[in-house]
């Protein structure tokens, strides 16, 4: 049945499933790729969020316990192997301290430089390890909108082809193709927006954790430097 404007009054289903099923194979591939990227993005978000929360909490407690101890060697024996970023920094410093002071001839300035180098390297290694999945979030955040836009352009081209084939420019002819095209863009934005937000948030948290670990490394370095001075 046609209304007074010549448009079909039949109801057009615009549910996500219907839009996907009616889409062109190219648009379907775009939708599937973006949906998989979105699922993996959320998996990374929950995983990294938990790791960062645990690393910050455990490192804070570890540092507090360390600064309360009077015996670094005893603390290192019991807590040196903890799987905590701060423990890795402590372990790097203690190992270098033992290597540098095991010889009879002690190079104090060289020891200080080596201690600083190995602990800073340990901090960088821990931050790199915890941020290894963030590149995927950055990629999705920057690429997904353009992939969705590609699906949109393809769907609109298909709509124009339908107009040419049927020689009919009514809304009933072009609406399904345009709806499918816009749905591809929506999926692209659904994948990109959380990825960008999470990437920026996690980058900020990693910067805070990195600064905290560097402060811990500097404090431990100062403690070991004072030990060197006592042996002067």
mmCIF file of C-alpha atoms in Angstrom:
data_model
loop_
_atom_site.group_PDB
_atom_site.id
_atom_site.type_symbol
_atom_site.label_atom_id
_atom_site.label_comp_id
_atom_site.label_asym_id
_atom_site.label_seq_id
_atom_site.Cartn_x
_atom_site.Cartn_y
_atom_site.Cartn_z
ATOM 1 C CA UNK A 1 0.000 0.000 0.000
ATOM 2 C CA UNK A 2 1.200 3.515 -0.812
ATOM 3 C CA UNK A 3 0.512 6.666 1.172
ATOM 4 C CA UNK A 4 -0.274 10.027 -0.417
ATOM 5 C CA UNK A 5 3.436 10.770 -1.038
ATOM 6 C CA UNK A 6 3.953 7.548 -2.906
ATOM 7 C CA UNK A 7 5.985 5.879 -0.151
ATOM 8 C CA UNK A 8 5.425 2.360 1.029
ATOM 9 C CA UNK A 9 3.677 2.126 4.380
ATOM 10 C CA UNK A 10 5.117 -1.331 5.053
ATOM 11 C CA UNK A 11 7.131 -1.366 8.208
ATOM 12 C CA UNK A 12 10.880 -1.556 7.649
ATOM 13 C CA UNK A 13 12.686 -3.429 10.404
ATOM 14 C CA UNK A 14 15.741 -1.502 11.584
ATOM 15 C CA UNK A 15 16.898 -3.834 14.339
ATOM 16 C CA UNK A 16 20.668 -4.469 14.473
ATOM 17 C CA UNK A 17 20.242 -8.118 13.486
ATOM 18 C CA UNK A 18 18.007 -7.239 10.534
ATOM 19 C CA UNK A 19 20.401 -4.532 9.381
ATOM 20 C CA UNK A 20 23.285 -6.980 9.523
ATOM 21 C CA UNK A 21 21.429 -9.733 7.676
ATOM 22 C CA UNK A 22 20.342 -7.397 4.905
ATOM 23 C CA UNK A 23 23.755 -5.788 4.488
ATOM 24 C CA UNK A 24 26.078 -6.312 1.559
ATOM 25 C CA UNK A 25 28.905 -8.844 2.097
ATOM 26 C CA UNK A 26 31.473 -6.042 2.279
ATOM 27 C CA UNK A 27 29.467 -4.176 4.911
ATOM 28 C CA UNK A 28 28.988 -7.445 6.824
ATOM 29 C CA UNK A 29 32.740 -8.002 6.910
ATOM 30 C CA UNK A 30 33.229 -4.453 8.167
ATOM 31 C CA UNK A 31 30.629 -4.979 10.906
ATOM 32 C CA UNK A 32 32.123 -8.311 11.968
ATOM 33 C CA UNK A 33 35.635 -6.883 12.094
ATOM 34 C CA UNK A 34 34.526 -3.899 14.154
ATOM 35 C CA UNK A 35 32.469 -6.092 16.495
ATOM 36 C CA UNK A 36 35.478 -8.359 17.121
ATOM 37 C CA UNK A 37 37.677 -5.315 17.703
ATOM 38 C CA UNK A 38 35.128 -3.985 20.199
ATOM 39 C CA UNK A 39 35.029 -7.293 22.090
ATOM 40 C CA UNK A 40 38.823 -7.464 22.261
ATOM 41 C CA UNK A 41 38.944 -3.804 23.302
ATOM 42 C CA UNK A 42 36.669 -4.415 26.276
ATOM 43 C CA UNK A 43 38.658 -7.524 27.202
ATOM 44 C CA UNK A 44 41.838 -5.443 27.277
ATOM 45 C CA UNK A 45 40.111 -2.654 29.223
ATOM 46 C CA UNK A 46 38.993 -4.978 32.023
ATOM 47 C CA UNK A 47 42.327 -6.820 32.070
ATOM 48 C CA UNK A 48 44.544 -3.715 32.153
ATOM 49 C CA UNK A 49 42.288 -1.944 34.655
ATOM 50 C CA UNK A 50 42.619 -4.865 37.073
ATOM 51 C CA UNK A 51 46.381 -5.121 36.598
ATOM 52 C CA UNK A 52 46.953 -1.416 37.142
ATOM 53 C CA UNK A 53 44.727 -1.320 40.194
ATOM 54 C CA UNK A 54 46.505 -4.293 41.717
ATOM 55 C CA UNK A 55 49.982 -2.997 40.822
ATOM 56 C CA UNK A 56 49.335 0.377 42.404
ATOM 57 C CA UNK A 57 47.821 -1.094 45.559
ATOM 58 C CA UNK A 58 50.501 -3.750 46.018
ATOM 59 C CA UNK A 59 53.353 -1.347 45.275
ATOM 60 C CA UNK A 60 52.066 1.184 47.800
ATOM 61 C CA UNK A 61 51.879 -1.488 50.509
ATOM 62 C CA UNK A 62 55.264 -2.924 49.516
ATOM 63 C CA UNK A 63 56.983 0.459 49.690
ATOM 64 C CA UNK A 64 55.356 1.251 53.034
ATOM 65 C CA UNK A 65 56.591 -2.049 54.472
ATOM 66 C CA UNK A 66 60.058 -1.517 53.028
ATOM 67 C CA UNK A 67 60.559 1.937 54.546
ATOM 68 C CA UNK A 68 59.525 0.576 57.946
ATOM 69 C CA UNK A 69 62.197 -2.125 57.995
ATOM 70 C CA UNK A 70 65.593 -1.698 59.612
ATOM 71 C CA UNK A 71 67.170 -4.686 57.872
ATOM 72 C CA UNK A 72 67.169 -4.466 54.078
ATOM 73 C CA UNK A 73 68.796 -7.883 53.649
ATOM 74 C CA UNK A 74 66.143 -9.603 55.778
ATOM 75 C CA UNK A 75 63.367 -7.795 53.933
ATOM 76 C CA UNK A 76 64.876 -8.769 50.595
ATOM 77 C CA UNK A 77 65.097 -12.439 51.588
ATOM 78 C CA UNK A 78 61.412 -12.577 52.473
ATOM 79 C CA UNK A 79 59.898 -10.112 49.976
ATOM 80 C CA UNK A 80 62.475 -9.748 47.196
ATOM 81 C CA UNK A 81 60.776 -12.257 44.895
ATOM 82 C CA UNK A 82 57.292 -10.743 45.081
ATOM 83 C CA UNK A 83 55.650 -10.268 41.687
ATOM 84 C CA UNK A 84 55.207 -6.527 42.246
ATOM 85 C CA UNK A 85 56.753 -3.664 40.222
ATOM 86 C CA UNK A 86 58.332 -2.138 43.332
ATOM 87 C CA UNK A 87 59.825 -5.528 44.258
ATOM 88 C CA UNK A 88 61.399 -5.813 40.811
ATOM 89 C CA UNK A 89 63.042 -2.407 41.278
ATOM 90 C CA UNK A 90 64.305 -3.391 44.721
ATOM 91 C CA UNK A 91 65.632 -6.697 43.399
ATOM 92 C CA UNK A 92 67.512 -4.954 40.581
ATOM 93 C CA UNK A 93 69.107 -2.541 43.048
ATOM 94 C CA UNK A 94 70.111 -5.220 45.562
ATOM 95 C CA UNK A 95 71.545 -7.500 42.880
ATOM 96 C CA UNK A 96 73.678 -4.686 41.446
ATOM 97 C CA UNK A 97 74.741 -3.639 44.946
ATOM 98 C CA UNK A 98 75.984 -7.139 45.695
ATOM 99 C CA UNK A 99 77.845 -7.429 42.396
ATOM 100 C CA UNK A 100 79.492 -4.026 42.813
ATOM 101 C CA UNK A 101 80.502 -4.545 46.451
ATOM 102 C CA UNK A 102 81.650 -8.154 46.155
ATOM 103 C CA UNK A 103 85.128 -7.168 44.933
ATOM 104 C CA UNK A 104 87.797 -6.002 47.263
ATOM 105 C CA UNK A 105 88.249 -2.716 45.417
ATOM 106 C CA UNK A 106 85.112 -0.573 45.548
ATOM 107 C CA UNK A 107 84.378 2.067 42.941
ATOM 108 C CA UNK A 108 81.889 4.244 44.788
ATOM 109 C CA UNK A 109 81.005 6.617 41.971
ATOM 110 C CA UNK A 110 80.764 3.800 39.458
ATOM 111 C CA UNK A 111 78.551 1.855 41.873
ATOM 112 C CA UNK A 112 76.196 4.806 42.222
ATOM 113 C CA UNK A 113 75.905 5.154 38.465
ATOM 114 C CA UNK A 114 75.290 1.454 37.938
ATOM 115 C CA UNK A 115 72.666 1.372 40.675
ATOM 116 C CA UNK A 116 70.839 4.273 39.089
ATOM 117 C CA UNK A 117 71.045 2.688 35.644
ATOM 118 C CA UNK A 118 69.757 -0.761 36.608
ATOM 119 C CA UNK A 119 66.898 0.535 38.768
ATOM 120 C CA UNK A 120 65.763 3.033 36.147
ATOM 121 C CA UNK A 121 65.906 0.255 33.568
ATOM 122 C CA UNK A 122 63.817 -1.943 35.850
ATOM 123 C CA UNK A 123 61.169 0.788 36.182
ATOM 124 C CA UNK A 124 61.048 1.228 32.410
ATOM 125 C CA UNK A 125 60.793 -2.524 31.875
ATOM 126 C CA UNK A 126 57.885 -2.835 34.301
ATOM 127 C CA UNK A 127 55.994 0.038 32.682
ATOM 128 C CA UNK A 128 56.609 -1.410 29.223
ATOM 129 C CA UNK A 129 55.356 -4.795 30.377
ATOM 130 C CA UNK A 130 52.153 -3.340 31.781
ATOM 131 C CA UNK A 131 51.470 -1.159 28.749
ATOM 132 C CA UNK A 132 52.100 -3.752 26.042
ATOM 133 C CA UNK A 133 48.377 -4.025 25.107
ATOM 134 C CA UNK A 134 47.670 -0.320 25.012
ATOM 135 C CA UNK A 135 48.886 -0.074 21.414
ATOM 136 C CA UNK A 136 45.831 -2.056 20.344
ATOM 137 C CA UNK A 137 43.539 0.449 22.064
ATOM 138 C CA UNK A 138 45.301 3.312 20.315
ATOM 139 C CA UNK A 139 44.982 1.533 16.974
ATOM 140 C CA UNK A 140 41.278 0.817 17.417
ATOM 141 C CA UNK A 141 40.618 4.356 18.594
ATOM 142 C CA UNK A 142 42.224 5.859 15.507
ATOM 143 C CA UNK A 143 41.292 3.312 12.831
ATOM 144 C CA UNK A 144 37.811 2.046 13.765
ATOM 145 C CA UNK A 145 35.931 5.253 12.780
ATOM 146 C CA UNK A 146 37.512 5.160 9.328
ATOM 147 C CA UNK A 147 36.696 1.464 8.903
ATOM 148 C CA UNK A 148 33.105 2.232 9.851
ATOM 149 C CA UNK A 149 33.132 5.145 7.427
ATOM 150 C CA UNK A 150 34.275 2.790 4.688
ATOM 151 C CA UNK A 151 31.251 0.606 5.411
ATOM 152 C CA UNK A 152 29.055 3.701 5.294
ATOM 153 C CA UNK A 153 30.411 4.816 1.934
ATOM 154 C CA UNK A 154 30.016 1.325 0.522
ATOM 155 C CA UNK A 155 26.421 1.089 1.759
ATOM 156 C CA UNK A 156 25.521 4.476 0.279
ATOM 157 C CA UNK A 157 27.058 3.440 -3.039
ATOM 158 C CA UNK A 158 24.862 0.346 -2.924
ATOM 159 C CA UNK A 159 21.806 2.537 -2.298
ATOM 160 C CA UNK A 160 22.615 4.670 -5.302
ATOM 161 C CA UNK A 161 23.015 1.517 -7.362
ATOM 162 C CA UNK A 162 19.540 0.432 -6.254
ATOM 163 C CA UNK A 163 18.130 3.800 -7.329
ATOM 164 C CA UNK A 164 19.705 3.436 -10.749
ATOM 165 C CA UNK A 165 18.561 -0.170 -11.146
ATOM 166 C CA UNK A 166 14.938 0.453 -10.141
ATOM 167 C CA UNK A 167 14.787 3.995 -11.496
ATOM 168 C CA UNK A 168 13.050 4.939 -8.288
ATOM 169 C CA UNK A 169 14.394 7.499 -5.812
ATOM 170 C CA UNK A 170 11.749 6.956 -3.156
ATOM 171 C CA UNK A 171 12.785 6.588 0.466
ATOM 172 C CA UNK A 172 11.634 2.971 0.502
ATOM 173 C CA UNK A 173 14.347 2.114 -2.019
ATOM 174 C CA UNK A 174 17.291 3.937 -0.423
ATOM 175 C CA UNK A 175 16.393 3.688 3.281
ATOM 176 C CA UNK A 176 17.588 0.104 3.906
ATOM 177 C CA UNK A 177 20.994 0.665 2.317
ATOM 178 C CA UNK A 178 21.504 3.960 4.133
ATOM 179 C CA UNK A 179 20.445 2.408 7.441
ATOM 180 C CA UNK A 180 22.941 -0.427 6.971
ATOM 181 C CA UNK A 181 25.636 2.099 6.107
ATOM 182 C CA UNK A 182 24.971 4.218 9.165
ATOM 183 C CA UNK A 183 24.893 1.106 11.343
ATOM 184 C CA UNK A 184 28.462 0.327 10.234
ATOM 185 C CA UNK A 185 29.515 3.812 11.320
ATOM 186 C CA UNK A 186 27.764 3.330 14.673
ATOM 187 C CA UNK A 187 29.667 0.100 15.308
ATOM 188 C CA UNK A 188 32.912 1.855 14.420
ATOM 189 C CA UNK A 189 32.209 4.595 16.950
ATOM 190 C CA UNK A 190 31.114 2.032 19.540
ATOM 191 C CA UNK A 191 34.528 0.378 19.207
ATOM 192 C CA UNK A 192 36.575 3.585 18.973
ATOM 193 C CA UNK A 193 35.123 5.733 21.773
ATOM 194 C CA UNK A 194 35.802 3.311 24.674
ATOM 195 C CA UNK A 195 39.246 2.554 23.228
ATOM 196 C CA UNK A 196 40.245 6.230 23.167
ATOM 197 C CA UNK A 197 38.885 6.916 26.653
ATOM 198 C CA UNK A 198 40.563 3.822 28.110
ATOM 199 C CA UNK A 199 43.878 4.551 26.376
ATOM 200 C CA UNK A 200 44.031 8.083 27.773
ATOM 201 C CA UNK A 201 42.980 6.939 31.237
ATOM 202 C CA UNK A 202 45.442 4.050 31.367
ATOM 203 C CA UNK A 203 48.254 6.230 30.034
ATOM 204 C CA UNK A 204 47.633 8.653 32.897
ATOM 205 C CA UNK A 205 47.632 5.849 35.464
ATOM 206 C CA UNK A 206 50.806 4.366 34.009
ATOM 207 C CA UNK A 207 52.509 7.754 34.190
ATOM 208 C CA UNK A 208 51.538 8.014 37.855
ATOM 209 C CA UNK A 209 52.816 4.490 38.561
ATOM 210 C CA UNK A 210 56.049 5.218 36.686
ATOM 211 C CA UNK A 211 56.608 8.393 38.711
ATOM 212 C CA UNK A 212 55.977 6.464 41.927
ATOM 213 C CA UNK A 213 58.455 3.747 40.989
ATOM 214 C CA UNK A 214 61.089 6.315 40.051
ATOM 215 C CA UNK A 215 60.621 7.989 43.451
ATOM 216 C CA UNK A 216 61.036 4.614 45.146
ATOM 217 C CA UNK A 217 64.152 3.912 43.069
ATOM 218 C CA UNK A 218 65.598 7.322 43.950
ATOM 219 C CA UNK A 219 64.902 6.766 47.632
ATOM 220 C CA UNK A 220 66.517 3.337 47.620
ATOM 221 C CA UNK A 221 69.456 4.736 45.651
ATOM 222 C CA UNK A 222 69.926 7.400 48.312
ATOM 223 C CA UNK A 223 69.885 4.725 51.021
ATOM 224 C CA UNK A 224 72.552 2.684 49.266
ATOM 225 C CA UNK A 225 74.633 5.826 48.631
ATOM 226 C CA UNK A 226 74.675 6.511 52.344
ATOM 227 C CA UNK A 227 75.908 2.947 52.885
ATOM 228 C CA UNK A 228 78.724 3.657 50.463
ATOM 229 C CA UNK A 229 79.650 6.770 52.400
ATOM 230 C CA UNK A 230 79.786 4.826 55.642
ATOM 231 C CA UNK A 231 82.348 2.526 54.094
ATOM 232 C CA UNK A 232 84.521 5.421 52.921
#
